[in-house]
Amino acid sequence: MQGNGFKIGTIVAFLALTIYYLYPTVQYQLEQNYIEDLSASEAAQYTEENAEKLENLRSNILSLGLDLQGGMHVTLEVGVPQLIRELAGENADELLNDVIDVADQRSIENNSDFIDEMVAEFESRDPDARLSRYYRNDAMDITRRSTNEEIATFLKTQRQSALDRAIEIIRTRVDRYGVTEPSIVKQGQNRIVVELPGVEDKERVRNLLKGTARLEFRLAADADEFRSFVNQTYEYYDSFEQPADTADSVVNNQFNPLDEVLVPAQNPYLFGYATPDDTSRVMDLLRNEEVQRMLPRNTTVMWSANPLPGQAGEELYQLIGVRTQVELTGDVIEAASVQFDPATNVPEVSMSMNSEGARKWGRITGANIGKPVAIVLDGFVFSYPNVQTKISNGRSSITGLDGVSEAEDLVNILLSGALPAPLEIMEERTVGATLGAESIQAGLNSILVGLGIVAIFMIVYYRTGGGIADLALLLNIIFILGILAAFKATLTLPGIAGIVLTIGMAVDANVLIFDRIREEQRTGKTIKASIEAGYANAMSAIVDANVTTFFVAIILFSFGVGPIKGFAVTLMAGIVASLFSAIVITRVVVDYLTQTKKSAVSFG
């Protein structure tokens, strides 16, 4: 053992660090097993009393991936056509909108780049026309004289910027939501892949990911004009002929399709109430060209975000008349928090505006005392309170929320910022916790079987040396888990495959070493001389093989996503641990066993 003091110290230090980083995982699992044995009331009490301790342990455990823990896998796509429209702003016309629609459809059919298709479609209609009539950007030197190629480059840059911004906003929202070890990666030119282990409330997560947080403050429609529009619309549909199949059930053959899908309202700012199933039918009726001509200038209708209970217990959404002009946007919000109404204890979101927003809000509220102001988020009216007095401090609240969780999510979205473009869920997969548990069991079985086969072979073929290699192999697996825990990496099912592969690779070094030792022994050298020569001569081959594999793992980690990255992380950890185990640990054990001439070590 002389000269092995540093190696022994290194082994002890490495083992101590491994135990340190794996301790929270073991302790957390023991706590969970203890809680599962308690009754429901006792478990709730114990969890509440030890909430801080359990949270500290949970934040430091070896995280399990989506495939092992269960959760959601969501692929989101940035709405590039909508982004391109918004970049044109007020310059957009029917021609541009039509070109965008055609390019969108063609890019889907041909699986091609949307912006390239848009430029090609625009130039096919008029080769001399320039897209610069729609787009300007002084910072990027986009002017009236910019070519279509320059505009295309500008739009692609904006698309990339929107994708990067969307990723950062989603990451902030997910972090605030409290998901452990989420995976949020870019895919292609306009897609984002999100993996959320352990998520249970799927609908809440969908809304969290998709919510664009486009907060708007709008004035309510003119009460007299809007009430007149409602009456005219009903009169227009009164003239419709009654369907033949309802003639026997309707008195005097009078039929109005609005009566079938709308409940009339007395409020002059409401068109009426409708059930969730009838809202789309109502909008179809209101999109009629004759009805649109009756709609007052600068006025539109929007549905309420949350329903009200009807007389029969059904849910009814309000159709509200608001101005098309946006008076103020969410850009002025600098703080938001969940508050509770002192009278009703109902949650609401309190917002504070910056100085510019407070000044505009004061002007808006001061000019509209006694009238409603609609607070609109993502195209739905959350509330439209009457202005009682001028609000000069820039504070306002969003009411009408469906519980504390919705209020918390809304604060999360507002504080994270508005998405630069709408997101659409293109793919969604849910992995159940039961399936995850089965994957863990299958992974553990594969590790045990692989470990058992390799261990038996090593002992049979290399005798004492094989037993030493098996000890190093067992420590190797523990070291891998410790490395993953230390770097807060996530263990996935492909990661378990990486561990199984590492089990086979880990004995490669010992196979090389032991065979070289046997060769040296056949030349007549002593056991100590053979061991010294065996380790020295095998070292270059061991390092070369493992370093090249490590570089491959780095490439997989750099360019891979999801399962590939999980496999690469485990493979890199396995290479480091196996080199240490095979070269350092086995050498120390072999030296200890051969420190006296009486000690007999067989290498087969």
PDB file of N, CA and C in Angstrom, residues 61-123:
ATOM      1  N   ILE A  61     -32.975  16.257  -4.650  1.00  0.00           N
ATOM      2  CA  ILE A  61     -32.973  14.838  -4.991  1.00  0.00           C
ATOM      3  C   ILE A  61     -32.535  14.642  -6.437  1.00  0.00           C
ATOM      4  N   LEU A  62     -32.187  13.405  -6.754  1.00  0.00           N
ATOM      5  CA  LEU A  62     -31.879  13.037  -8.134  1.00  0.00           C
ATOM      6  C   LEU A  62     -33.187  13.070  -8.911  1.00  0.00           C
ATOM      7  N   SER A  63     -33.295  14.008  -9.848  1.00  0.00           N
ATOM      8  CA  SER A  63     -34.552  14.212 -10.558  1.00  0.00           C
ATOM      9  C   SER A  63     -34.786  13.118 -11.584  1.00  0.00           C
ATOM     10  N   LEU A  64     -36.045  12.719 -11.692  1.00  0.00           N
ATOM     11  CA  LEU A  64     -36.441  11.725 -12.689  1.00  0.00           C
ATOM     12  C   LEU A  64     -37.065  12.426 -13.884  1.00  0.00           C
ATOM     13  N   GLY A  65     -36.806  11.909 -15.060  1.00  0.00           N
ATOM     14  CA  GLY A  65     -37.327  12.504 -16.277  1.00  0.00           C
ATOM     15  C   GLY A  65     -38.795  12.213 -16.485  1.00  0.00           C
ATOM     16  N   LEU A  66     -39.326  12.774 -17.568  1.00  0.00           N
ATOM     17  CA  LEU A  66     -40.739  12.630 -17.903  1.00  0.00           C
ATOM     18  C   LEU A  66     -41.131  11.169 -18.058  1.00  0.00           C
ATOM     19  N   ASP A  67     -40.259  10.375 -18.679  1.00  0.00           N
ATOM     20  CA  ASP A  67     -40.600   8.981 -18.953  1.00  0.00           C
ATOM     21  C   ASP A  67     -40.590   8.122 -17.694  1.00  0.00           C
ATOM     22  N   LEU A  68     -39.951   8.587 -16.621  1.00  0.00           N
ATOM     23  CA  LEU A  68     -39.897   7.830 -15.373  1.00  0.00           C
ATOM     24  C   LEU A  68     -40.874   8.359 -14.328  1.00  0.00           C
ATOM     25  N   GLN A  69     -41.108   9.666 -14.346  1.00  0.00           N
ATOM     26  CA  GLN A  69     -41.936  10.284 -13.310  1.00  0.00           C
ATOM     27  C   GLN A  69     -43.368  10.523 -13.779  1.00  0.00           C
ATOM     28  N   GLY A  70     -43.582  10.516 -15.098  1.00  0.00           N
ATOM     29  CA  GLY A  70     -44.880  10.910 -15.633  1.00  0.00           C
ATOM     30  C   GLY A  70     -44.931  12.418 -15.810  1.00  0.00           C
ATOM     31  N   GLY A  71     -45.839  12.899 -16.633  1.00  0.00           N
ATOM     32  CA  GLY A  71     -45.968  14.338 -16.862  1.00  0.00           C
ATOM     33  C   GLY A  71     -46.428  14.616 -18.273  1.00  0.00           C
ATOM     34  N   MET A  72     -46.021  15.781 -18.802  1.00  0.00           N
ATOM     35  CA  MET A  72     -46.493  16.220 -20.115  1.00  0.00           C
ATOM     36  C   MET A  72     -45.332  16.492 -21.056  1.00  0.00           C
ATOM     37  N   HIS A  73     -45.547  16.117 -22.318  1.00  0.00           N
ATOM     38  CA  HIS A  73     -44.633  16.471 -23.409  1.00  0.00           C
ATOM     39  C   HIS A  73     -45.465  17.273 -24.402  1.00  0.00           C
ATOM     40  N   VAL A  74     -45.085  18.537 -24.616  1.00  0.00           N
ATOM     41  CA  VAL A  74     -45.870  19.433 -25.465  1.00  0.00           C
ATOM     42  C   VAL A  74     -44.970  20.052 -26.525  1.00  0.00           C
ATOM     43  N   THR A  75     -45.439  20.024 -27.766  1.00  0.00           N
ATOM     44  CA  THR A  75     -44.745  20.711 -28.849  1.00  0.00           C
ATOM     45  C   THR A  75     -45.571  21.936 -29.247  1.00  0.00           C
ATOM     46  N   LEU A  76     -44.976  23.121 -29.108  1.00  0.00           N
ATOM     47  CA  LEU A  76     -45.653  24.379 -29.407  1.00  0.00           C
ATOM     48  C   LEU A  76     -45.089  24.972 -30.692  1.00  0.00           C
ATOM     49  N   GLU A  77     -45.949  25.642 -31.442  1.00  0.00           N
ATOM     50  CA  GLU A  77     -45.511  26.306 -32.664  1.00  0.00           C
ATOM     51  C   GLU A  77     -45.834  27.793 -32.588  1.00  0.00           C
ATOM     52  N   VAL A  78     -44.845  28.620 -32.861  1.00  0.00           N
ATOM     53  CA  VAL A  78     -45.056  30.073 -32.855  1.00  0.00           C
ATOM     54  C   VAL A  78     -45.884  30.456 -34.071  1.00  0.00           C
ATOM     55  N   GLY A  79     -46.903  31.264 -33.876  1.00  0.00           N
ATOM     56  CA  GLY A  79     -47.764  31.707 -34.975  1.00  0.00           C
ATOM     57  C   GLY A  79     -47.064  32.754 -35.828  1.00  0.00           C
ATOM     58  N   VAL A  80     -46.209  32.283 -36.734  1.00  0.00           N
ATOM     59  CA  VAL A  80     -45.428  33.203 -37.568  1.00  0.00           C
ATOM     60  C   VAL A  80     -46.320  34.078 -38.451  1.00  0.00           C
ATOM     61  N   PRO A  81     -47.379  33.538 -39.111  1.00  0.00           N
ATOM     62  CA  PRO A  81     -48.247  34.417 -39.909  1.00  0.00           C
ATOM     63  C   PRO A  81     -48.806  35.590 -39.113  1.00  0.00           C
ATOM     64  N   GLN A  82     -49.241  35.331 -37.890  1.00  0.00           N
ATOM     65  CA  GLN A  82     -49.765  36.415 -37.058  1.00  0.00           C
ATOM     66  C   GLN A  82     -48.665  37.417 -36.720  1.00  0.00           C
ATOM     67  N   LEU A  83     -47.455  36.913 -36.456  1.00  0.00           N
ATOM     68  CA  LEU A  83     -46.329  37.789 -36.163  1.00  0.00           C
ATOM     69  C   LEU A  83     -46.026  38.696 -37.354  1.00  0.00           C
ATOM     70  N   ILE A  84     -46.031  38.130 -38.567  1.00  0.00           N
ATOM     71  CA  ILE A  84     -45.741  38.913 -39.771  1.00  0.00           C
ATOM     72  C   ILE A  84     -46.812  39.983 -39.985  1.00  0.00           C
ATOM     73  N   ARG A  85     -48.057  39.646 -39.699  1.00  0.00           N
ATOM     74  CA  ARG A  85     -49.132  40.652 -39.809  1.00  0.00           C
ATOM     75  C   ARG A  85     -48.906  41.800 -38.834  1.00  0.00           C
ATOM     76  N   GLU A  86     -48.551  41.437 -37.600  1.00  0.00           N
ATOM     77  CA  GLU A  86     -48.380  42.473 -36.575  1.00  0.00           C
ATOM     78  C   GLU A  86     -47.167  43.351 -36.861  1.00  0.00           C
ATOM     79  N   LEU A  87     -46.140  42.797 -37.480  1.00  0.00           N
ATOM     80  CA  LEU A  87     -44.973  43.606 -37.834  1.00  0.00           C
ATOM     81  C   LEU A  87     -45.333  44.654 -38.885  1.00  0.00           C
ATOM     82  N   ALA A  88     -46.292  44.333 -39.751  1.00  0.00           N
ATOM     83  CA  ALA A  88     -46.741  45.308 -40.750  1.00  0.00           C
ATOM     84  C   ALA A  88     -47.570  46.412 -40.114  1.00  0.00           C
ATOM     85  N   GLY A  89     -48.249  46.098 -39.001  1.00  0.00           N
ATOM     86  CA  GLY A  89     -49.030  47.110 -38.287  1.00  0.00           C
ATOM     87  C   GLY A  89     -50.141  47.702 -39.142  1.00  0.00           C
ATOM     88  N   GLU A  90     -50.252  49.010 -39.108  1.00  0.00           N
ATOM     89  CA  GLU A  90     -51.312  49.699 -39.840  1.00  0.00           C
ATOM     90  C   GLU A  90     -51.082  49.673 -41.349  1.00  0.00           C
ATOM     91  N   ASN A  91     -49.899  49.300 -41.780  1.00  0.00           N
ATOM     92  CA  ASN A  91     -49.607  49.255 -43.213  1.00  0.00           C
ATOM     93  C   ASN A  91     -50.226  48.046 -43.899  1.00  0.00           C
ATOM     94  N   ALA A  92     -50.636  47.055 -43.124  1.00  0.00           N
ATOM     95  CA  ALA A  92     -51.201  45.836 -43.706  1.00  0.00           C
ATOM     96  C   ALA A  92     -52.494  46.151 -44.447  1.00  0.00           C
ATOM     97  N   ASP A  93     -52.679  45.517 -45.608  1.00  0.00           N
ATOM     98  CA  ASP A  93     -53.904  45.694 -46.382  1.00  0.00           C
ATOM     99  C   ASP A  93     -54.416  44.319 -46.811  1.00  0.00           C
ATOM    100  N   GLU A  94     -55.480  44.302 -47.607  1.00  0.00           N
ATOM    101  CA  GLU A  94     -56.083  43.044 -48.026  1.00  0.00           C
ATOM    102  C   GLU A  94     -55.102  42.204 -48.845  1.00  0.00           C
ATOM    103  N   LEU A  95     -54.286  42.863 -49.677  1.00  0.00           N
ATOM    104  CA  LEU A  95     -53.319  42.137 -50.488  1.00  0.00           C
ATOM    105  C   LEU A  95     -52.341  41.377 -49.601  1.00  0.00           C
ATOM    106  N   LEU A  96     -51.759  42.047 -48.602  1.00  0.00           N
ATOM    107  CA  LEU A  96     -50.791  41.395 -47.725  1.00  0.00           C
ATOM    108  C   LEU A  96     -51.440  40.255 -46.942  1.00  0.00           C
ATOM    109  N   ASN A  97     -52.646  40.496 -46.438  1.00  0.00           N
ATOM    110  CA  ASN A  97     -53.333  39.453 -45.672  1.00  0.00           C
ATOM    111  C   ASN A  97     -53.614  38.231 -46.539  1.00  0.00           C
ATOM    112  N   ASP A  98     -54.004  38.466 -47.792  1.00  0.00           N
ATOM    113  CA  ASP A  98     -54.272  37.358 -48.700  1.00  0.00           C
ATOM    114  C   ASP A  98     -52.987  36.598 -49.019  1.00  0.00           C
ATOM    115  N   VAL A  99     -51.889  37.335 -49.247  1.00  0.00           N
ATOM    116  CA  VAL A  99     -50.594  36.702 -49.517  1.00  0.00           C
ATOM    117  C   VAL A  99     -50.162  35.848 -48.325  1.00  0.00           C
ATOM    118  N   ILE A 100     -50.341  36.363 -47.124  1.00  0.00           N
ATOM    119  CA  ILE A 100     -49.971  35.619 -45.913  1.00  0.00           C
ATOM    120  C   ILE A 100     -50.787  34.339 -45.789  1.00  0.00           C
ATOM    121  N   ASP A 101     -52.102  34.425 -46.065  1.00  0.00           N
ATOM    122  CA  ASP A 101     -52.960  33.238 -45.977  1.00  0.00           C
ATOM    123  C   ASP A 101     -52.539  32.170 -46.985  1.00  0.00           C
ATOM    124  N   VAL A 102     -52.258  32.600 -48.216  1.00  0.00           N
ATOM    125  CA  VAL A 102     -51.846  31.648 -49.261  1.00  0.00           C
ATOM    126  C   VAL A 102     -50.493  31.020 -48.905  1.00  0.00           C
ATOM    127  N   ALA A 103     -49.550  31.847 -48.440  1.00  0.00           N
ATOM    128  CA  ALA A 103     -48.216  31.349 -48.082  1.00  0.00           C
ATOM    129  C   ALA A 103     -48.290  30.377 -46.915  1.00  0.00           C
ATOM    130  N   ASP A 104     -49.167  30.650 -45.959  1.00  0.00           N
ATOM    131  CA  ASP A 104     -49.324  29.771 -44.807  1.00  0.00           C
ATOM    132  C   ASP A 104     -49.800  28.388 -45.256  1.00  0.00           C
ATOM    133  N   GLN A 105     -50.809  28.366 -46.109  1.00  0.00           N
ATOM    134  CA  GLN A 105     -51.336  27.098 -46.601  1.00  0.00           C
ATOM    135  C   GLN A 105     -50.297  26.352 -47.435  1.00  0.00           C
ATOM    136  N   ARG A 106     -49.578  27.089 -48.286  1.00  0.00           N
ATOM    137  CA  ARG A 106     -48.597  26.462 -49.168  1.00  0.00           C
ATOM    138  C   ARG A 106     -47.406  25.912 -48.373  1.00  0.00           C
ATOM    139  N   SER A 107     -46.986  26.630 -47.334  1.00  0.00           N
ATOM    140  CA  SER A 107     -45.855  26.148 -46.528  1.00  0.00           C
ATOM    141  C   SER A 107     -46.210  24.863 -45.801  1.00  0.00           C
ATOM    142  N   ILE A 108     -47.484  24.711 -45.427  1.00  0.00           N
ATOM    143  CA  ILE A 108     -47.932  23.478 -44.772  1.00  0.00           C
ATOM    144  C   ILE A 108     -47.962  22.331 -45.774  1.00  0.00           C
ATOM    145  N   GLU A 109     -48.493  22.613 -46.967  1.00  0.00           N
ATOM    146  CA  GLU A 109     -48.598  21.565 -47.983  1.00  0.00           C
ATOM    147  C   GLU A 109     -47.233  21.100 -48.473  1.00  0.00           C
ATOM    148  N   ASN A 110     -46.299  22.048 -48.655  1.00  0.00           N
ATOM    149  CA  ASN A 110     -44.982  21.724 -49.210  1.00  0.00           C
ATOM    150  C   ASN A 110     -43.915  21.489 -48.143  1.00  0.00           C
ATOM    151  N   ASN A 111     -44.292  21.662 -46.875  1.00  0.00           N
ATOM    152  CA  ASN A 111     -43.324  21.563 -45.772  1.00  0.00           C
ATOM    153  C   ASN A 111     -42.120  22.480 -46.035  1.00  0.00           C
ATOM    154  N   SER A 112     -42.418  23.717 -46.408  1.00  0.00           N
ATOM    155  CA  SER A 112     -41.385  24.688 -46.782  1.00  0.00           C
ATOM    156  C   SER A 112     -41.406  25.868 -45.833  1.00  0.00           C
ATOM    157  N   ASP A 113     -40.449  26.778 -46.022  1.00  0.00           N
ATOM    158  CA  ASP A 113     -40.346  27.951 -45.158  1.00  0.00           C
ATOM    159  C   ASP A 113     -41.451  28.949 -45.480  1.00  0.00           C
ATOM    160  N   PHE A 114     -42.176  29.373 -44.463  1.00  0.00           N
ATOM    161  CA  PHE A 114     -43.316  30.270 -44.669  1.00  0.00           C
ATOM    162  C   PHE A 114     -42.891  31.605 -45.281  1.00  0.00           C
ATOM    163  N   ILE A 115     -41.803  32.185 -44.800  1.00  0.00           N
ATOM    164  CA  ILE A 115     -41.388  33.506 -45.278  1.00  0.00           C
ATOM    165  C   ILE A 115     -40.949  33.423 -46.738  1.00  0.00           C
ATOM    166  N   ASP A 116     -40.248  32.364 -47.109  1.00  0.00           N
ATOM    167  CA  ASP A 116     -39.869  32.193 -48.515  1.00  0.00           C
ATOM    168  C   ASP A 116     -41.109  32.070 -49.402  1.00  0.00           C
ATOM    169  N   GLU A 117     -42.091  31.315 -48.929  1.00  0.00           N
ATOM    170  CA  GLU A 117     -43.334  31.168 -49.694  1.00  0.00           C
ATOM    171  C   GLU A 117     -44.068  32.505 -49.800  1.00  0.00           C
ATOM    172  N   MET A 118     -44.019  33.286 -48.716  1.00  0.00           N
ATOM    173  CA  MET A 118     -44.697  34.585 -48.719  1.00  0.00           C
ATOM    174  C   MET A 118     -44.066  35.529 -49.740  1.00  0.00           C
ATOM    175  N   VAL A 119     -42.740  35.596 -49.767  1.00  0.00           N
ATOM    176  CA  VAL A 119     -42.040  36.465 -50.722  1.00  0.00           C
ATOM    177  C   VAL A 119     -42.321  36.018 -52.157  1.00  0.00           C
ATOM    178  N   ALA A 120     -42.276  34.689 -52.386  1.00  0.00           N
ATOM    179  CA  ALA A 120     -42.531  34.171 -53.727  1.00  0.00           C
ATOM    180  C   ALA A 120     -43.951  34.485 -54.180  1.00  0.00           C
ATOM    181  N   GLU A 121     -44.927  34.333 -53.300  1.00  0.00           N
ATOM    182  CA  GLU A 121     -46.323  34.620 -53.649  1.00  0.00           C
ATOM    183  C   GLU A 121     -46.516  36.110 -53.911  1.00  0.00           C
ATOM    184  N   PHE A 122     -45.891  36.948 -53.110  1.00  0.00           N
ATOM    185  CA  PHE A 122     -46.014  38.399 -53.288  1.00  0.00           C
ATOM    186  C   PHE A 122     -45.434  38.827 -54.630  1.00  0.00           C
ATOM    187  N   GLU A 123     -44.265  38.294 -54.976  1.00  0.00           N
ATOM    188  CA  GLU A 123     -43.617  38.684 -56.236  1.00  0.00           C
ATOM    189  C   GLU A 123     -44.343  38.101 -57.441  1.00  0.00           C
TER     190      GLU A 123
END
